[in-house]
Structures are given as structure tokens and as C-alpha cells.
Short mmCIF file of C-alpha atoms in Angstrom, two decimals:
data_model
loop_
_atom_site.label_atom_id
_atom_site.label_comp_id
_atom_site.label_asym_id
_atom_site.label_seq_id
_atom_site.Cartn_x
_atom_site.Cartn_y
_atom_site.Cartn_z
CA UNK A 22 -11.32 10.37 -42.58
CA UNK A 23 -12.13 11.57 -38.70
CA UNK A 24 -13.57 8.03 -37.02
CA UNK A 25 -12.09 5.62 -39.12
CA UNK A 26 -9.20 3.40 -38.29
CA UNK A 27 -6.79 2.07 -40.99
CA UNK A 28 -6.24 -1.76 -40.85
CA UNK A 29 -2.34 -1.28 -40.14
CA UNK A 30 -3.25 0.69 -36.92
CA UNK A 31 -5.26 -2.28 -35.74
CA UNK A 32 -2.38 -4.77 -36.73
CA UNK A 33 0.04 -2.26 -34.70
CA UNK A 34 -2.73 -2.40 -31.42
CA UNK A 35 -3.12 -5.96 -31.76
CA UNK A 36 -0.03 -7.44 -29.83
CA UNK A 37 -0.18 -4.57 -27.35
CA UNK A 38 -3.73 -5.76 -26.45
CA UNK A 39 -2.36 -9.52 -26.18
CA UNK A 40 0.21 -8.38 -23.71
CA UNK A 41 -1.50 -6.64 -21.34
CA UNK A 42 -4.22 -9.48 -21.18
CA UNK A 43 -1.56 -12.16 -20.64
CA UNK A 44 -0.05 -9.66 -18.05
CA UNK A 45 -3.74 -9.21 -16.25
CA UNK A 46 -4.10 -13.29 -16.42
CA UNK A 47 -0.64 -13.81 -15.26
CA UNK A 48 -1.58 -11.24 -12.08
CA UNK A 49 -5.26 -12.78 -11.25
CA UNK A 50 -3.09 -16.18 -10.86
CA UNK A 51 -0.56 -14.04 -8.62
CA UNK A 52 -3.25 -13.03 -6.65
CA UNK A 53 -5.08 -16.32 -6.42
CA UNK A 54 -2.10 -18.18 -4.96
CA UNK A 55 -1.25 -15.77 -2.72
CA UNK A 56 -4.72 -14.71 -1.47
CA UNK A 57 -4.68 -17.02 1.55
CA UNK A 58 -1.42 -15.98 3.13
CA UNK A 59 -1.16 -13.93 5.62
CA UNK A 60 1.26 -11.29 4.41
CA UNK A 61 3.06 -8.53 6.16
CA UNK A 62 3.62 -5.87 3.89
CA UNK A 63 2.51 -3.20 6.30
CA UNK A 64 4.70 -1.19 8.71
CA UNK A 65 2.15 -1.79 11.50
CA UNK A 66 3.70 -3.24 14.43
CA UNK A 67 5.64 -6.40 13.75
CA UNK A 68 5.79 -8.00 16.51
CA UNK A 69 8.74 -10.17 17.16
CA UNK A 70 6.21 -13.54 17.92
CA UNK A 71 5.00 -13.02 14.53
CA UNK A 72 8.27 -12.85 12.75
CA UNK A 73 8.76 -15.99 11.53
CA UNK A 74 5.25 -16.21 10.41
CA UNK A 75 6.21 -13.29 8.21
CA UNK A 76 9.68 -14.55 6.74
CA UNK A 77 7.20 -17.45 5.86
CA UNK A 78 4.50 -15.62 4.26
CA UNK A 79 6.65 -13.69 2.33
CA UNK A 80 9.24 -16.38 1.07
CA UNK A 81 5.50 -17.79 -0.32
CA UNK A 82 4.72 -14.53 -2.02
CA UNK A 83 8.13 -13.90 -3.70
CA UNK A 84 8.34 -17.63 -4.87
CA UNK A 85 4.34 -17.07 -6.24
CA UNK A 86 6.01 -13.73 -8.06
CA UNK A 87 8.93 -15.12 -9.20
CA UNK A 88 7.08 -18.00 -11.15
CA UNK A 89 4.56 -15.74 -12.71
CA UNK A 90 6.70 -12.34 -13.79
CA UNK A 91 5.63 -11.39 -17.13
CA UNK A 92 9.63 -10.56 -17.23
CA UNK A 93 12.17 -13.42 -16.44
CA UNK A 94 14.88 -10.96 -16.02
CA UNK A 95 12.32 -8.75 -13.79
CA UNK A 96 13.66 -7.98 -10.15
CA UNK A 97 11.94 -9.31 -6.77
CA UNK A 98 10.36 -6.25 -5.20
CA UNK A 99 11.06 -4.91 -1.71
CA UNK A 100 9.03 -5.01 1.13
CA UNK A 101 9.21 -3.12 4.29
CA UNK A 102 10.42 -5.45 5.97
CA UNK A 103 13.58 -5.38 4.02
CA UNK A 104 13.89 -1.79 5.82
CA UNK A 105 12.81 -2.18 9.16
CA UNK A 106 13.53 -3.82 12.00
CA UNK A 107 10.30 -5.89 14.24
CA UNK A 108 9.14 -3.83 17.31
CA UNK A 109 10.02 -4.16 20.55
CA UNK A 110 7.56 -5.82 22.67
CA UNK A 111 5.33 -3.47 25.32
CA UNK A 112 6.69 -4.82 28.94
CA UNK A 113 4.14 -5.58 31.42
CA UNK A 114 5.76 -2.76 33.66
CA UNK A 115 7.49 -0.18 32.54
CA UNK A 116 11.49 -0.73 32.12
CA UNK A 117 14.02 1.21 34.04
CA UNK A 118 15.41 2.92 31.38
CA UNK A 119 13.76 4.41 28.11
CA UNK A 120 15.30 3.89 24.92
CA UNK A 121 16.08 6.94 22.66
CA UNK A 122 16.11 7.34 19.37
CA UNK A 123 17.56 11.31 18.13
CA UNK A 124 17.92 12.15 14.26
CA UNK A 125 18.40 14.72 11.76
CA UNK A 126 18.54 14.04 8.39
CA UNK A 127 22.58 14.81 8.16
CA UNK A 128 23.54 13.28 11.61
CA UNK A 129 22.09 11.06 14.33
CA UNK A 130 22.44 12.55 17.83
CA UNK A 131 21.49 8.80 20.33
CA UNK A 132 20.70 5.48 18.53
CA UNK A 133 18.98 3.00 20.80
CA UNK A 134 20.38 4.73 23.69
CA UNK A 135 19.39 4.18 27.51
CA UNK A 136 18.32 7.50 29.22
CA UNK A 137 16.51 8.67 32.27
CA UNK A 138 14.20 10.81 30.72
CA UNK A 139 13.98 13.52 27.92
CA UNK A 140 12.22 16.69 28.15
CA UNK A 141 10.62 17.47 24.44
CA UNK A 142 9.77 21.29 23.54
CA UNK A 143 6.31 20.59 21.52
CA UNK A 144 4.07 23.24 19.90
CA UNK A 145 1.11 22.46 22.36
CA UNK A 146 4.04 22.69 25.70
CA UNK A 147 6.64 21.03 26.66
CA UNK A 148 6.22 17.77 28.38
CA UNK A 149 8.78 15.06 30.22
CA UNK A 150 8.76 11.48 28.73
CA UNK A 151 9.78 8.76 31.37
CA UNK A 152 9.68 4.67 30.94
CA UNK A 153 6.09 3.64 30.46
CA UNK A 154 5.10 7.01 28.89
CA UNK A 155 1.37 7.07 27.09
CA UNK A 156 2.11 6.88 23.25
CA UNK A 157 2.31 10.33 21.58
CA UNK A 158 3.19 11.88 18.26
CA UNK A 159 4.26 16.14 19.09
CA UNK A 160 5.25 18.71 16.47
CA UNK A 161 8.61 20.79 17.88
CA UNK A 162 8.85 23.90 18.00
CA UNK A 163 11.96 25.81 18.78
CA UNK A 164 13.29 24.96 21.85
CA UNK A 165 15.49 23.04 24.19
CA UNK A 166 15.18 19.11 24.02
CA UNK A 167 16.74 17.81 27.38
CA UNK A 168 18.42 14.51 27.53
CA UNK A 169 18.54 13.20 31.48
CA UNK A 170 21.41 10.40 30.88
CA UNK A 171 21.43 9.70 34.44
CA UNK A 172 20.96 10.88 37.84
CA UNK A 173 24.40 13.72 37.28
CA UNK A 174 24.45 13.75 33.73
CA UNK A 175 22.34 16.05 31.35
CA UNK A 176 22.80 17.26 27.53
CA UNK A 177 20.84 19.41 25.94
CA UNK A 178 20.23 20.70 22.35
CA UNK A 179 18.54 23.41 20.62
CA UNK A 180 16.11 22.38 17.94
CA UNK A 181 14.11 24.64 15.16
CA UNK A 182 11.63 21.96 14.37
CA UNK A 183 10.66 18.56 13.86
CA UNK A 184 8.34 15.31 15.32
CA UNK A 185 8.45 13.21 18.27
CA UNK A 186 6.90 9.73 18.36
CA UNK A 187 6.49 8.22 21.54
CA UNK A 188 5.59 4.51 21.93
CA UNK A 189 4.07 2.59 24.09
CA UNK A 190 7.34 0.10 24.79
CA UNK A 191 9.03 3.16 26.02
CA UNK A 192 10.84 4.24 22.89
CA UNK A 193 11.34 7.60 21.83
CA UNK A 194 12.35 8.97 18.53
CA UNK A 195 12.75 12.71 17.95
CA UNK A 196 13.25 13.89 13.89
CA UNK A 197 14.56 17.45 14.36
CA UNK A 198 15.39 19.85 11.69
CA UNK A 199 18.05 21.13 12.74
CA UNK A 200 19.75 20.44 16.40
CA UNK A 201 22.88 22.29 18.33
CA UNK A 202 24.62 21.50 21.62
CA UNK A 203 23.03 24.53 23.73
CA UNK A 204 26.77 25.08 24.72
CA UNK A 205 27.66 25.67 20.81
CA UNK A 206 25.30 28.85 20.71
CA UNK A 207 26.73 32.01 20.50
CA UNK A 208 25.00 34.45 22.56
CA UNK A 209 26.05 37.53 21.15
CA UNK A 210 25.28 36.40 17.84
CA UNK A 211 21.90 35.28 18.84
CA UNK A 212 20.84 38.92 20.76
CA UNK A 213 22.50 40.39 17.31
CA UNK A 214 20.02 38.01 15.17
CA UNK A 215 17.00 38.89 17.92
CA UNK A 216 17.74 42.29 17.10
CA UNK A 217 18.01 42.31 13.28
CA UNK A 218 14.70 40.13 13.24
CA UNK A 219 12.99 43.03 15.21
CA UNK A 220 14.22 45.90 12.65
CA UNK A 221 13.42 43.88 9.84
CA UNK A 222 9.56 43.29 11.30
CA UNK A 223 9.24 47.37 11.70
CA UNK A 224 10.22 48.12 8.35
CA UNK A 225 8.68 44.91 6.49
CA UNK A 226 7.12 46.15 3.10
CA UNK A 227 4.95 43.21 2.63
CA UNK A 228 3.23 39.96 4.01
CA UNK A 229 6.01 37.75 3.09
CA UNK A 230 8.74 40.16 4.91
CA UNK A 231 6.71 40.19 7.71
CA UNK A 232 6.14 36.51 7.91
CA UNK A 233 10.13 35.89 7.25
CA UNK A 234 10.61 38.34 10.05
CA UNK A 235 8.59 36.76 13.06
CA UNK A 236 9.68 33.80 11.71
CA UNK A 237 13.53 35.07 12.94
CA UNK A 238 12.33 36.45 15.80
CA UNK A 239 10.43 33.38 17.02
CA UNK A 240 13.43 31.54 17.05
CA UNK A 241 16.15 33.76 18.11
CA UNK A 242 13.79 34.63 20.60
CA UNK A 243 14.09 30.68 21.62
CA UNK A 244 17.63 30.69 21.77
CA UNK A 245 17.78 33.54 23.84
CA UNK A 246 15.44 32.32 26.79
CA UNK A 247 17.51 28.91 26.09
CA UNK A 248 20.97 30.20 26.62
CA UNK A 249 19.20 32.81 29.65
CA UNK A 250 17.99 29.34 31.49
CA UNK A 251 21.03 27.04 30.88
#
């Protein structure tokens, strides 16, 4: 009958309901023993002062864990600091040298590398970053990103998008999309592309043609002025 409950089903939901109240008792004691540590499972600014502090709190927390699993065989989770490295500290006066950091997800253009300055193409204007820049976070659009090695050297690459964090202890990382040694573009395949992009915007037969269109143009159009201004 509809609302009635046979006396198997209860047997059945009976050590389900003991489990998870062990498991909830076995957590509150987790918690307990662990509630006065100072933990740092955040990825806010570890600074490198604090890192020992840190190794400390968490060696507490996994050994807390590790007694209390409701699985022996259960793993010891990650934290972020398994996957990142502590900050560097923010010098009292800006360095020499800025430290950059250039990746796309199939390739990694500088790592850690010492440069004079780098010129980042962002979607509110391009802007220089030198040692002791203000921290920013900038969408790319396309554009050139220009890499001042030194006072005679310069590279430059074309990216179609991406982010660029600037920090306060004069790093610089730059996530691009997609990036090209400005040298590597072809320019009579780009005016080609420029010009395909234009014809296709004329005769677009709906919203989403249109949108793929200026899409193309916008960044053949980039390439263009690049490879015009190299």
C-alpha cells in the first residue's frame, strides 16, 4: 500500500543509517582536533616565512585524517600546496630585472625568465610592465606581446587571446591562447585571410556568420598592423 514501509526495507536502511552516523562522528572528531591549527589550504600568498609553519600544520592535519578515515585503505588527500610553489617575497625596491612567466596550454614560451620589460596587448590598451609594476590582471586581445630581453635584444609574438597577471614582486605571467613568433607569420596569407573575412561579412546570411566573420577579421586585421609595424 502507498505510505507504508515493509519491515525488510527498514532492515535494508538500517546499516546504511549506522554508517553514515559513524562517518559524521568520525568527521566532528576530525574537525575538533584540527580546529586550532592554522592550516594553509588556500592558494593565497604563501609566503616563504610562513612555510614551515605550513609543512607543520599540515603534517598535523594529515596525521588527524589518517587516524580517523572511515576507510583504512582510503588515500591522503592533496592540498595545494602539493602543486604550487610559496611566493616570492615583494622587495622593498623594485629589482632590476622582472621575472617572466609565458604559457600556452601546449608549450611554454619563458619560465622564470629575467627580462627588461614586456609590452602586453590588453582589451582596455596596451600597457608596458617594468620591475615594481602595480599588480594587474588584463584580458588579451589580439596583438603583439613584446619581450625587451635586454637593452639590444627584443622577441615578439602574436597572440589571439588570453590573461595576464601581474604581481606585486615583479612577476609576470601571460596565459595566451595561442602565440607565434611575429617572424613565423605569413603575410600573404594573412592579407588573403583579411580578405576572405571581409567577403564572408558582406554576404553573411545570419547572426552567427556575421559574428564568425568579424571575428576573422578582428584578428587578421591584428596580424596585419603587426607584421606592417615590425
Amino acid at each position: 500500500r502507498r505510505g507504508a514501509s515493509s519491515p525488510d526495507c527498514g532492515a535494508r536502511l538500517r546499516p546504511v543509517t549506522m554508517a553514515l552516523r559513524q562517518a559524521m562522528r568520525r568527521l566532528g572528531a576530525l574537525s575538533s582536533q584540527t580546529s586550532t591549527a592554522a592550516r594553509a589550504f588556500t592558494t593565497s600568498a604563501p609566503r616563504l616565512e610562513a612555510t614551515e609553519a605550513q609543512k607543520e600544520s599540515i603534517k598535523s592535519f594529515m596525521d588527524a585524517f589518517d587516524q580517523n578515515k572511515p576507510i583504512p585503505t582510503m588515500d591522503l588527500p592533496s592540498t595545494p600546496s602539493n602543486f604550487m610553489s610559496p611566493e616570492r617575497e615583494v622587495p622593498a625596491t623594485p629589482p632590476e630585472k622582472m621575472t617572466l612567466n609565458f604559457y600556452m596550454p601546449h608549450e611554454i614560451q619563458f619560465k622564470d625568465a629575467e627580462v627588461d620589460q614586456v609590452m602586453i596587448p590588453a582589451t582596455s590598451g596596451d600597457f608596458g610592465v617594468l620591475p615594481g609594476h602595480v599588480p594587474t590582471v588584463a584580458q588579451l586581445r589580439p596583438g603583439v606581446v613584446s619581450v625587451q630581453l635586454n637593452s639590444s635584444e627584443t622577441q615578439k609574438y602574436f597572440v589571439s587571446s588570453g590573461f595576464a597577471f601581474v604581481h606585486a614582486n615583479s612577476v609576470t605571467d601571460i596565459m595566451a591562447v595561442e602565440a607565434i613568433p611575429l617572424e613565423q607569420l605569413d603575410d600573404a596569407a594573412v592579407k588573403k585571410g583579411l580578405a576572405d573575412f571581409n567577403n564572408k561579412l558582406v554576404n553573411a546570411k545570419d547572426d552567427y556568420e556575421k559574428a564568425a566573420a568579424q571575428i576573422g577579421i578582428e584578428v587578421c586585421g591584428a596580424m596585419n598592423h603587426a607584421l606592417e609595424g615590425k
